[in-house]
Coordinates of C-alpha atoms and ligand atoms in Angstrom, one line a residue:
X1 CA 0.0 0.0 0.0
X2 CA 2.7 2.0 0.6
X3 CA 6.5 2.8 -1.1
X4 CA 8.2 2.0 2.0
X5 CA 7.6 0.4 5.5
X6 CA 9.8 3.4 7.4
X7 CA 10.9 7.1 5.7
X8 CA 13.5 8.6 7.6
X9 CA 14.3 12.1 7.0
X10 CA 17.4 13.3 8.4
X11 CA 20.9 10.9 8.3
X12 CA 22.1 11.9 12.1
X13 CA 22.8 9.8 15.0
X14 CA 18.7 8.5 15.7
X15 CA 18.2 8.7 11.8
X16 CA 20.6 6.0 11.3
X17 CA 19.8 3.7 13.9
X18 CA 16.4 3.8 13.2
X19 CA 16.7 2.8 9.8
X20 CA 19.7 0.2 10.2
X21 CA 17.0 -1.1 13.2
X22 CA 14.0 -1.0 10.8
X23 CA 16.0 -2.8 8.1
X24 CA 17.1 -5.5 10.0
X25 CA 13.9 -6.4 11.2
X26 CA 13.8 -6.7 7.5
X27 CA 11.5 -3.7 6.9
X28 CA 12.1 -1.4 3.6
X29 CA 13.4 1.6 4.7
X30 CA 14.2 5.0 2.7
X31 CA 16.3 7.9 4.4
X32 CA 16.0 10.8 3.6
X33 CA 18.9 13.7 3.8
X34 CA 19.4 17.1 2.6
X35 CA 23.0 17.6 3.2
X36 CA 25.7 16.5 0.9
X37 CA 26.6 13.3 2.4
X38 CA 25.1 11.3 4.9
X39 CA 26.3 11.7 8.9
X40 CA 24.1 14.7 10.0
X41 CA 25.1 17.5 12.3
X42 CA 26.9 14.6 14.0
X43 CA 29.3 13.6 11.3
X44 CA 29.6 16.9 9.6
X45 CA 29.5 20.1 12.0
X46 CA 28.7 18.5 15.7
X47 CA 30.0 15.6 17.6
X48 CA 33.0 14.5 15.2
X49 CA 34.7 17.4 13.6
X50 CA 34.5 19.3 17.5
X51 CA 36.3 16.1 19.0
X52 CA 38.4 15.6 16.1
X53 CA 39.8 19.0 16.3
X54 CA 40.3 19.0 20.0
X55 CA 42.2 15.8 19.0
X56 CA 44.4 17.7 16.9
X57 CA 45.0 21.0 19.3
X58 CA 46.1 18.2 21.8
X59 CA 48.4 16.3 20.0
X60 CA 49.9 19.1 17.8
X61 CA 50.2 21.6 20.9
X62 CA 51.8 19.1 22.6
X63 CA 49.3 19.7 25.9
X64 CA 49.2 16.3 27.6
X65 CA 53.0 16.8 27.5
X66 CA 53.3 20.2 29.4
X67 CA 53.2 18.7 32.6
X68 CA 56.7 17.2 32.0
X69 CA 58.1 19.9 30.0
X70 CA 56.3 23.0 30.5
X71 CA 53.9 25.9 28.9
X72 CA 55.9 26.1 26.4
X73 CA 56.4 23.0 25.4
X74 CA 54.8 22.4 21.9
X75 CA 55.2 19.2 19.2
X76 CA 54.7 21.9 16.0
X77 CA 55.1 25.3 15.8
X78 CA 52.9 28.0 14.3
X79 CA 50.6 25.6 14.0
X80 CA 47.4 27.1 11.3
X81 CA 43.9 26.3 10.2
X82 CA 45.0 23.9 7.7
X83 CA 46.8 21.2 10.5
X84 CA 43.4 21.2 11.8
X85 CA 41.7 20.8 8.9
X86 CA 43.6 18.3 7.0
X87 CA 42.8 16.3 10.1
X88 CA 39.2 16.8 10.2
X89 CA 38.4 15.9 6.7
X90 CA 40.1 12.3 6.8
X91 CA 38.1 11.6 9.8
X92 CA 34.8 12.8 8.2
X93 CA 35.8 11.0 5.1
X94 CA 35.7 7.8 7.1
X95 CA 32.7 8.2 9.2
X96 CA 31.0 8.7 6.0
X97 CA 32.5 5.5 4.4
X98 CA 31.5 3.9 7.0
X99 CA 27.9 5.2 7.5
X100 CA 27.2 4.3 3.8
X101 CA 28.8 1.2 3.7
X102 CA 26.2 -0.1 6.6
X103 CA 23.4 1.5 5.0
X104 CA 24.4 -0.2 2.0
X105 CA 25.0 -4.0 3.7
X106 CA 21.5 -3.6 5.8
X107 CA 19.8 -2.5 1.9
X108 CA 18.9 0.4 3.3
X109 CA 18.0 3.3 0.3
X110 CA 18.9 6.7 0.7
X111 CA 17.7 9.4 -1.3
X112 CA 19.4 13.1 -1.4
X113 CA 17.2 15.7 -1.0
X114 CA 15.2 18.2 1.4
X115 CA 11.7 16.3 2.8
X116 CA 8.8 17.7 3.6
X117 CA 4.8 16.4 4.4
X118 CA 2.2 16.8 1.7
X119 CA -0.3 14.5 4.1
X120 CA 0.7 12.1 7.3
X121 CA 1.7 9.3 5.3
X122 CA 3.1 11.5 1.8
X123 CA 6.8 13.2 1.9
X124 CA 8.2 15.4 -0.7
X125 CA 11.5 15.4 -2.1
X126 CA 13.1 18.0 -3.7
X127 CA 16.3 17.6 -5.2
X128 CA 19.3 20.2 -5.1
X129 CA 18.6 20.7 -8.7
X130 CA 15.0 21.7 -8.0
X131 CA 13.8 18.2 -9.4
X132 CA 10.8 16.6 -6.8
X133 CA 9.8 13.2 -6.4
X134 CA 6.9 11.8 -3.7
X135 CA 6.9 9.1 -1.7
X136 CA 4.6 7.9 0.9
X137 CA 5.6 5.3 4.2
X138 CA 3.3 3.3 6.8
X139 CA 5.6 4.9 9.1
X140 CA 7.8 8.4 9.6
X141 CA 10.1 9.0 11.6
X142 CA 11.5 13.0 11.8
X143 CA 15.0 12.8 13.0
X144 CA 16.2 16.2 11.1
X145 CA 18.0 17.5 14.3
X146 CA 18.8 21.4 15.0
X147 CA 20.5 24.0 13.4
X148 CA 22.6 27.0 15.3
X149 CA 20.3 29.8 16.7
X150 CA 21.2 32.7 14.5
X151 CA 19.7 36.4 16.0
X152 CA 19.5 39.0 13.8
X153 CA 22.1 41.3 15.9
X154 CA 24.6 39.3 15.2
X155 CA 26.6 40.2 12.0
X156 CA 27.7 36.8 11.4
X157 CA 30.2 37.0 8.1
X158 CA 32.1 33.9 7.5
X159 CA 35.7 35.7 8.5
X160 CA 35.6 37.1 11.9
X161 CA 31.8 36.2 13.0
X162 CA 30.9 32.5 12.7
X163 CA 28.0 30.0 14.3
X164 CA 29.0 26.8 15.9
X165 CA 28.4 24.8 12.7
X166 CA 30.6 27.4 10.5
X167 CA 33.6 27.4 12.9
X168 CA 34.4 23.8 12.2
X169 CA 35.3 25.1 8.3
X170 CA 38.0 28.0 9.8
X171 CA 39.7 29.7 7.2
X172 CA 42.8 30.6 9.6
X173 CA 43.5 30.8 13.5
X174 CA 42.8 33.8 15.8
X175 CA 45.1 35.7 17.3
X176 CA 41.9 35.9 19.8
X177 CA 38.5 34.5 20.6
X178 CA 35.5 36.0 22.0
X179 CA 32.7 33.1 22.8
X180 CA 29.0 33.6 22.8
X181 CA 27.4 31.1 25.2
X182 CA 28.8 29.0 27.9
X183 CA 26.7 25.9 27.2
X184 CA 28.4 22.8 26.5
X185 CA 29.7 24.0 22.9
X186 CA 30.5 27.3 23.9
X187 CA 32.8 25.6 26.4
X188 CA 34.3 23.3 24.7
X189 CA 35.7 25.8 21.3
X190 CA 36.4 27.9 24.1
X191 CA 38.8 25.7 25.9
X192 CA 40.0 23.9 22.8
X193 CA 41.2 27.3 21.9
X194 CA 42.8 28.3 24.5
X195 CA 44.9 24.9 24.9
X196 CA 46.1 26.7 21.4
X197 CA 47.4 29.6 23.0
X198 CA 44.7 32.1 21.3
X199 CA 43.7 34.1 23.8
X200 CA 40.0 33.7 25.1
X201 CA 37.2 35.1 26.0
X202 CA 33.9 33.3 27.4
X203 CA 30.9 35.5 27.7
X204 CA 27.4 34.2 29.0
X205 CA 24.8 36.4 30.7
X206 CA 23.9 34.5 33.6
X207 CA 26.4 33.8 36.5
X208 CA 26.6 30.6 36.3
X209 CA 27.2 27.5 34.1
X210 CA 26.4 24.3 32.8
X211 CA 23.9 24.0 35.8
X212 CA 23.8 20.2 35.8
X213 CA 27.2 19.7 36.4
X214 CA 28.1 19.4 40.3
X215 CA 29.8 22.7 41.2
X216 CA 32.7 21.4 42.9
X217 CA 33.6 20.1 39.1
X218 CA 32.9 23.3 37.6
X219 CA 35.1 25.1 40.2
X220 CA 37.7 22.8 39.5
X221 CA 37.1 23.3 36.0
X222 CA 37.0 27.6 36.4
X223 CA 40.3 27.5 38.1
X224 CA 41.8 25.4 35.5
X225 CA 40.3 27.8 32.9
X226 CA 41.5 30.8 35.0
X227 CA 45.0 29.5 35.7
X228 CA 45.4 29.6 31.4
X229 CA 44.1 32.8 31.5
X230 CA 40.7 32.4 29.4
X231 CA 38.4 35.4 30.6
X232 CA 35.4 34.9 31.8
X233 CA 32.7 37.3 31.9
X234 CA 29.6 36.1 33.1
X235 CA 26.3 37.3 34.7
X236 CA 25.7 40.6 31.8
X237 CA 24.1 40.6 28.8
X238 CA 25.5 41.0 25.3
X239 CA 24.0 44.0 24.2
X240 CA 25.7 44.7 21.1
X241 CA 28.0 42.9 18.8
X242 CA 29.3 44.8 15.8
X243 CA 32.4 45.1 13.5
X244 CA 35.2 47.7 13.9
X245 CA 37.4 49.0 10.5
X246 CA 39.4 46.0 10.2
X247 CA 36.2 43.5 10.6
X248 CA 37.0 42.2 14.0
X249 CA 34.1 42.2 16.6
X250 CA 33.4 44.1 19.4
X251 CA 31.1 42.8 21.9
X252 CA 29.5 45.3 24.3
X253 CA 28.2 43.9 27.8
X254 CA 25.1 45.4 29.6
X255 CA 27.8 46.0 32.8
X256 CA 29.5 48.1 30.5
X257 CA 32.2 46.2 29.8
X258 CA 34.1 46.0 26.2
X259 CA 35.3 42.9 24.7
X260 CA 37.3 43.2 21.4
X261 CA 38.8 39.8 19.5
X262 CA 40.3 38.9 16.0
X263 CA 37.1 36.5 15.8
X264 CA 33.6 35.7 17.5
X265 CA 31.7 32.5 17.9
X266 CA 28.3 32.9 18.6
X267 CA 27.3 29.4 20.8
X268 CA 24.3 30.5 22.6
X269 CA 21.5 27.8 21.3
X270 CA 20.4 25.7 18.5
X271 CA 16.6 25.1 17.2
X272 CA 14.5 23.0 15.4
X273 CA 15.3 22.1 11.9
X274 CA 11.6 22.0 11.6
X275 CA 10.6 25.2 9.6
X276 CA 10.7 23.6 6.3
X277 CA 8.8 20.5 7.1
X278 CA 5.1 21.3 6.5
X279 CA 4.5 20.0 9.8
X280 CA 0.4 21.3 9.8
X281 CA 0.2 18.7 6.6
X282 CA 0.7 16.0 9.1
X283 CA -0.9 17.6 11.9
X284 CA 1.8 18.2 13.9
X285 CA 3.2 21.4 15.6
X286 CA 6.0 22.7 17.1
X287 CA 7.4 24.6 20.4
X288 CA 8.9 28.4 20.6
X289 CA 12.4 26.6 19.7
X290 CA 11.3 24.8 16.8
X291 CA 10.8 21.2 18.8
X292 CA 8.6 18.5 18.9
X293 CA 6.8 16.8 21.3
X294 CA 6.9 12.9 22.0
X295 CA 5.6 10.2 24.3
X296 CA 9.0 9.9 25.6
X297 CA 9.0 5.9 26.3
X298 CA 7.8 4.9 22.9
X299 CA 9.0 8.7 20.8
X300 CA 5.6 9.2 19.1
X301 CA 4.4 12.4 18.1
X302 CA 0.9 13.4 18.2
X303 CA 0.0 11.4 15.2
X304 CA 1.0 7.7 16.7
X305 CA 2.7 6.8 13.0
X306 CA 5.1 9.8 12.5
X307 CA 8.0 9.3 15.5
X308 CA 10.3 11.9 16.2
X309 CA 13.7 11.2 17.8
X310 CA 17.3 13.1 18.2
X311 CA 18.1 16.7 18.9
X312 CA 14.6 17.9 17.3
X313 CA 12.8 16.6 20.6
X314 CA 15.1 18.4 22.9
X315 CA 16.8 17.2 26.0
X316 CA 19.2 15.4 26.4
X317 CA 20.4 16.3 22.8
X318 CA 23.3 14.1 22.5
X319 CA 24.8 12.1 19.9
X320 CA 24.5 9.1 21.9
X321 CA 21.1 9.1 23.4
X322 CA 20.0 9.8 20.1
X323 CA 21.1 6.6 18.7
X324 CA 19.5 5.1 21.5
X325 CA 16.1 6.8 20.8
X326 CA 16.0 6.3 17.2
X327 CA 16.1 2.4 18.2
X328 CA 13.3 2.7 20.6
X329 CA 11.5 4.6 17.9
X330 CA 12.3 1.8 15.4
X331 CA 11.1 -0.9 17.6
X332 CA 8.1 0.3 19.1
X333 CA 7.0 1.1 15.0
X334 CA 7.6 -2.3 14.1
X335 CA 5.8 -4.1 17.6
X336 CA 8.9 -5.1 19.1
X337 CA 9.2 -4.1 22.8
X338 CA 12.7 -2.8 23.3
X339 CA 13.6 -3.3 26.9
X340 CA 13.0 0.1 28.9
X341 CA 16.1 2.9 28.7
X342 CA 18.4 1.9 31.7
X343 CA 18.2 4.7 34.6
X344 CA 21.4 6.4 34.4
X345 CA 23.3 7.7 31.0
X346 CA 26.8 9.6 30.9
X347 CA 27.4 13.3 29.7
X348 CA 30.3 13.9 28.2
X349 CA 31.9 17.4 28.1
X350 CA 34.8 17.3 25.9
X351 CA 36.6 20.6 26.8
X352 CA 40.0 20.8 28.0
X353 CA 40.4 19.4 30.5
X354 CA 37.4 17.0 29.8
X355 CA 34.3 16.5 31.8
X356 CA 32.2 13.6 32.6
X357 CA 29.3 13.0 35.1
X358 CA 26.6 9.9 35.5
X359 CA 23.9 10.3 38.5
X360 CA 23.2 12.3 41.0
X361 CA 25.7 15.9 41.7
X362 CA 25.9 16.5 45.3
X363 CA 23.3 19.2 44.5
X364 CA 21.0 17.0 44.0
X365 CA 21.2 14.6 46.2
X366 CA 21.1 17.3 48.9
X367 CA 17.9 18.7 47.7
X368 CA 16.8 14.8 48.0
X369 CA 17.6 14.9 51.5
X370 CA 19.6 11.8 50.9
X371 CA 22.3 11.5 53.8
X372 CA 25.4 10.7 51.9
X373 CA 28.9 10.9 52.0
X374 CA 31.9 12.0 49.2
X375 CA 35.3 10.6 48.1
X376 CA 37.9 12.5 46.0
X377 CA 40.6 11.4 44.3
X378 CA 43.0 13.3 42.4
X379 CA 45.1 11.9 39.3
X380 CA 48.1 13.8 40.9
X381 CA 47.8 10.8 43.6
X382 CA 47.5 7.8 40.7
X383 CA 51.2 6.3 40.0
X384 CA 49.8 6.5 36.4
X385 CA 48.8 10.5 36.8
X386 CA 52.4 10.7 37.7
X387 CA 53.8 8.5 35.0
X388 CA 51.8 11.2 32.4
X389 CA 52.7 13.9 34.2
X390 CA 49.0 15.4 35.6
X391 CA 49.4 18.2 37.4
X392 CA 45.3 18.4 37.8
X393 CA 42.0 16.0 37.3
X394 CA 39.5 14.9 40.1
X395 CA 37.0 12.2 40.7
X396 CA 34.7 12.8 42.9
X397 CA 31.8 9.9 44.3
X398 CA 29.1 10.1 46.0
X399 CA 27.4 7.4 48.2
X400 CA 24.5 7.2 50.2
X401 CA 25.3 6.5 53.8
X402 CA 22.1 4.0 54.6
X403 CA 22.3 1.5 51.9
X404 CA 25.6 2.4 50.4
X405 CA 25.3 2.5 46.8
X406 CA 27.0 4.6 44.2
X407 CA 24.7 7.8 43.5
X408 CA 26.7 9.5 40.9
X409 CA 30.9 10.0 39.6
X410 CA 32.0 13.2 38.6
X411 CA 35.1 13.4 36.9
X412 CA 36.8 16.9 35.5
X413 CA 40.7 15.6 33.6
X414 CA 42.5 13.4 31.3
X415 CA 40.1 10.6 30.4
X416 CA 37.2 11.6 32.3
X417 CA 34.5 10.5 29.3
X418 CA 36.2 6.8 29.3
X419 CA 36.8 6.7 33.0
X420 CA 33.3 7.2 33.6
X421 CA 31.7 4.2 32.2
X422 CA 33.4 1.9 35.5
X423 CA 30.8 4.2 37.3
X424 CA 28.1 4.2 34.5
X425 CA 28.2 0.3 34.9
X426 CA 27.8 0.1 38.8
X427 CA 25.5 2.9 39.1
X428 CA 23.0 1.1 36.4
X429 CA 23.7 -2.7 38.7
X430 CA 22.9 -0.7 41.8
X431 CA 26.8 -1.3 42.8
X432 CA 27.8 0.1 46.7
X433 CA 31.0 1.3 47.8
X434 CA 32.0 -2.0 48.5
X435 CA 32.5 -2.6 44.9
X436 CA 35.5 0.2 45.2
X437 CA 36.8 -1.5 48.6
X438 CA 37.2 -4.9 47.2
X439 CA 38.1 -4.9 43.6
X440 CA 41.3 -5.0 42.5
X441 CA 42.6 -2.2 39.6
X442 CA 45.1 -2.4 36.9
X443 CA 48.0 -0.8 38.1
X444 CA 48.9 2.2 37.1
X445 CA 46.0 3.4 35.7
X446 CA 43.7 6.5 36.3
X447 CA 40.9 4.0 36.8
X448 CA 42.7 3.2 40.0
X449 CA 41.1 6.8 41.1
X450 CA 38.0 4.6 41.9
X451 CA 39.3 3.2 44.3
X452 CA 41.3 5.9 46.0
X453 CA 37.8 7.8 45.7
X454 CA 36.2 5.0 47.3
X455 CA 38.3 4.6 49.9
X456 CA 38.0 8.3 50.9
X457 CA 34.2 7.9 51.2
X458 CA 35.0 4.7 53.4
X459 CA 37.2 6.4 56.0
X460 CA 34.3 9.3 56.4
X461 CA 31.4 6.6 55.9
X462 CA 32.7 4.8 59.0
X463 CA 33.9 7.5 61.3
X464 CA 30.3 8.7 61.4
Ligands
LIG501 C1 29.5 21.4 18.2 C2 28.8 20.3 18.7 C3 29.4 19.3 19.5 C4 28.8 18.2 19.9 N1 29.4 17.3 20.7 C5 28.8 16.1 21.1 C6 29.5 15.1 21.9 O1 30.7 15.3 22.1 N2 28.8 14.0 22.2 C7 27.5 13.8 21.9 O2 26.9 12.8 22.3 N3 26.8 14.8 21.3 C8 27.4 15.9 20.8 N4 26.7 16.9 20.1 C9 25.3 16.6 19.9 C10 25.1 15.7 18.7 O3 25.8 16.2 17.5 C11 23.6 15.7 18.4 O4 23.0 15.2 19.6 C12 23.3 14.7 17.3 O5 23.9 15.0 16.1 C13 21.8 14.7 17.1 O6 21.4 13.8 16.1 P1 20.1 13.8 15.3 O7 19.7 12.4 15.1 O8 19.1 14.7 15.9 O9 20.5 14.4 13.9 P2 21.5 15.5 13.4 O10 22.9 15.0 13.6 O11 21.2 16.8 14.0 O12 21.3 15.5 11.9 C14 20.1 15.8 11.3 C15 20.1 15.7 9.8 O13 18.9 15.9 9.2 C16 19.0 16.6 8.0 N5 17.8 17.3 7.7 C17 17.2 18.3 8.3 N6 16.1 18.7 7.7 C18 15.9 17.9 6.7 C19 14.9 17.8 5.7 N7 13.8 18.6 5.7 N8 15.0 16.8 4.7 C20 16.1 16.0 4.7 N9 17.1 16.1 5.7 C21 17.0 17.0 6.6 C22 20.2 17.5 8.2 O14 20.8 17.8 7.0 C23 21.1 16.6 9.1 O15 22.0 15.9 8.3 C24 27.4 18.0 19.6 C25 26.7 19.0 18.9 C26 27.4 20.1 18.4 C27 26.7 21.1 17.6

């Protein structure tokens, strides 16, 4: 009845589970993507170039070495945009080879082209070349993702002005950065360039950031930042942003202040890709910030055959959990019941130094009323922090005092978004402390942190 069992538009992280999912339940499956090659935001401006670049700052800066050998210390010098790029495009090129080559083994089609509804169950294609095809599906699923939030006061150009998608395509290096936005992008270019020497600025109006994070991290994380001189100026408003004679920004703050850089990244929010869908032709609408609304355990929209999944249904907007959801979405299309989502999933911030967190921040667990107790470790303290030469990175666990079980793992350093799957793991078992105590660690290792952590929260747990 009709062309295919499942139409994905949109080739991002839930896009492309859900159709390798679909098709290996052996359901036809056509997805749909607009962009030049498949991979979405994740492959092409998001997830992979960000990481891949930071990569390349680390390894070409020489900064995991600086411990040993100083500020100065660096494995190229006057290193330019094109060491980062040169970088960035074989790793794209892969991920895409990749991506293609499963679509292709799970006979998945793929068709190039912008969607958008003509009825619930009818999509439109248009080509690059203006050239339209339709094609209808028992089932939708809208994984099309975000795009940067671009306000009209700021004179974004390509040279010295860029959003956090453009940045990725630099044409040469700053002498100096002002950042827009200290959410988790805005952090992480902003730390990525200042591990390059460029001198940074990070502006975000409130006082405080990435909320979710516990605060003893971020602290740890703010003197780090401050100790490399990155300037922060938080808690005023950007009320102007325009260009002086030579094109370079100038940022004015509502406190009066004046910030003045080579170039400016504006990192302060993405929306819904969800303008050009035609979402009233299948009955759907969206919020102020261009999202849709789902069921959240089985990621139906308001019409129960369209699904939705990824970055376009907001939190936690992350490569991985989208995966995960365009699975679910998958499976709960085709009547298979995928086992429910397991409580606790990571967050991984990859500034530098690197952040990672799973469960509960002290924060939280105080407004809980939970009586509980914290370890610390630092890497300085690991025989393998000392073999690499850490001068900084933290763990820090928290465990409930009545029943003793893990309640969350923060981690700020080298390794922190590896590291923190040991916790992942016995958070999701319902592990205790004793877990810590009694297992043995490689030695040296940072994962030996764990226990050192562990054994902190002992000595307090049993002195009270
Ligand atoms: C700078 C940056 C760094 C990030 N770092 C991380 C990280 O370290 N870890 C992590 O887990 N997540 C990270 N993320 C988030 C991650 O990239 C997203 O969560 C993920 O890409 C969302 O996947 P998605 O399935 O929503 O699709 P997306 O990756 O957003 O892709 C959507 C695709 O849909 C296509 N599309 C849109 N409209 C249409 C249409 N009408 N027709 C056809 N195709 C269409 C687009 O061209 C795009 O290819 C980062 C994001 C950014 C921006």
């Amino acid at each position: 009845m009709y062309d295919f069992d499942m139409i994905v538009i949109g080739s991002g992280p839930s896009g492309r589970r859900a159709a390798v999912q679909s098709a290996k339940i052996g359901k036809s499956v056509l997805v749909v993507e607009k962009g030049r090659r498949v991979g979405g935001v994740s492959v092409h401006t998001g997830t992979i170039p960000s990481k891949t670049l930071r990569e390349t700052v680390l390894n070409l800066s020489g900064w995991r070495e600086r411990g040993f050998y100083g500020r100065s210390y660096r494995v190229k010098q006057d290193i330019d945009a094109g060491d980062l790029m040169s970088r960035l495009h074989k790793t794209l090129d892969h991920e895409v080879d990749v991506l293609e080559h499963q679509f292709a083994r799970n006979g998945v089609k793929t068709a190039r082209g912008e969607a958008c509804f003509l009825d619930p169950h009818t999509l439109q294609i248009t080509g690059e070349g203006g050239e339209v095809d339709t094609v209808t599906a028992a089932h939708v699923l809208i994984a099309v993702g975000t795009r940067p939030f671009r306000p009209d006061y700021v004179p974004f150009n390509g040279m010295s002005v860029f959003d956090s998608d453009e940045i990725v395509d630099l044409p040469r290096l700053p002498r100096s950065l002002a950042v827009i936005g200290a959410g988790v992008i805005g952090v992480e270019y902003a730390s990525i360039f200042s591990a390059l020497d460029v001198s940074v600025t990070l502006i975000e109006p409130r006082s405080t950031f990435l909320d979710f994070i516990d605060k003893e991290l971020i602290e740890e994380f703010v003197h780090e930042l401050r100790d490399r001189n990155v300037a922060l100026r938080f808690g005023a408003a950007v009320t102007s942003i325009t260009l002086d004679a030579r094109e370079r920004p100038v940022c004015k703050l509502a406190d009066g202040r004046t910030v003045h850089s080579d170039m400016l990244l504006f990192a302060a929010g993405r929306v819904g890709a969800t303008d050009r869908l035609n979402l009233e032709a299948a009955g759907l609408a969206v919020d102020h910030r261009g999202r849709i609304a789902v069921e959240p355990k089985t990621l139906q929209t308001a019409v129960p055959h369209i699904y939705a999944a990824g970055d376009v249904i907001g939190f936690p907007s992350l490569a991985s959990t989208s995966m995960e959801q365009g699975r679910v979405a998958a499976c709960h299309a085709f009547g298979l019941e995928p086992p429910p989502p397991p409580e606790f999933f990571p967050y991984g911030i990859y500034s530098v130094p690197e952040m990672s967190t799973v469960g509960m921040s002290e924060e939280e667990v105080r407004k809980r009323e939970i009586p509980y107790e914290c370890g610390i470790a630092r890497f300085r303290e690991t025989s393998r922090g000392h073999i690499m030469g850490l001068n900084s990175g933290m763990m820090k666990m928290i465990f409930s005092v009545k029943t003793r079980r893990l309640l969350g793992v923060h981690i700020v350093g080298e390794g922190a978004t590896e590291l923190i799957h040991i916790g992942q793991a016995v958070l999701n078992l319902r592990g205790t402390i004793d877990y810590f105590i009694e297992n043995t660690f490689n030695y040296p290792t940072l994962a030996e942190a764990y226990k050192i952590a562990g054994l902190d929260a002992w000595n307090r747990m049993t002195r009270v």
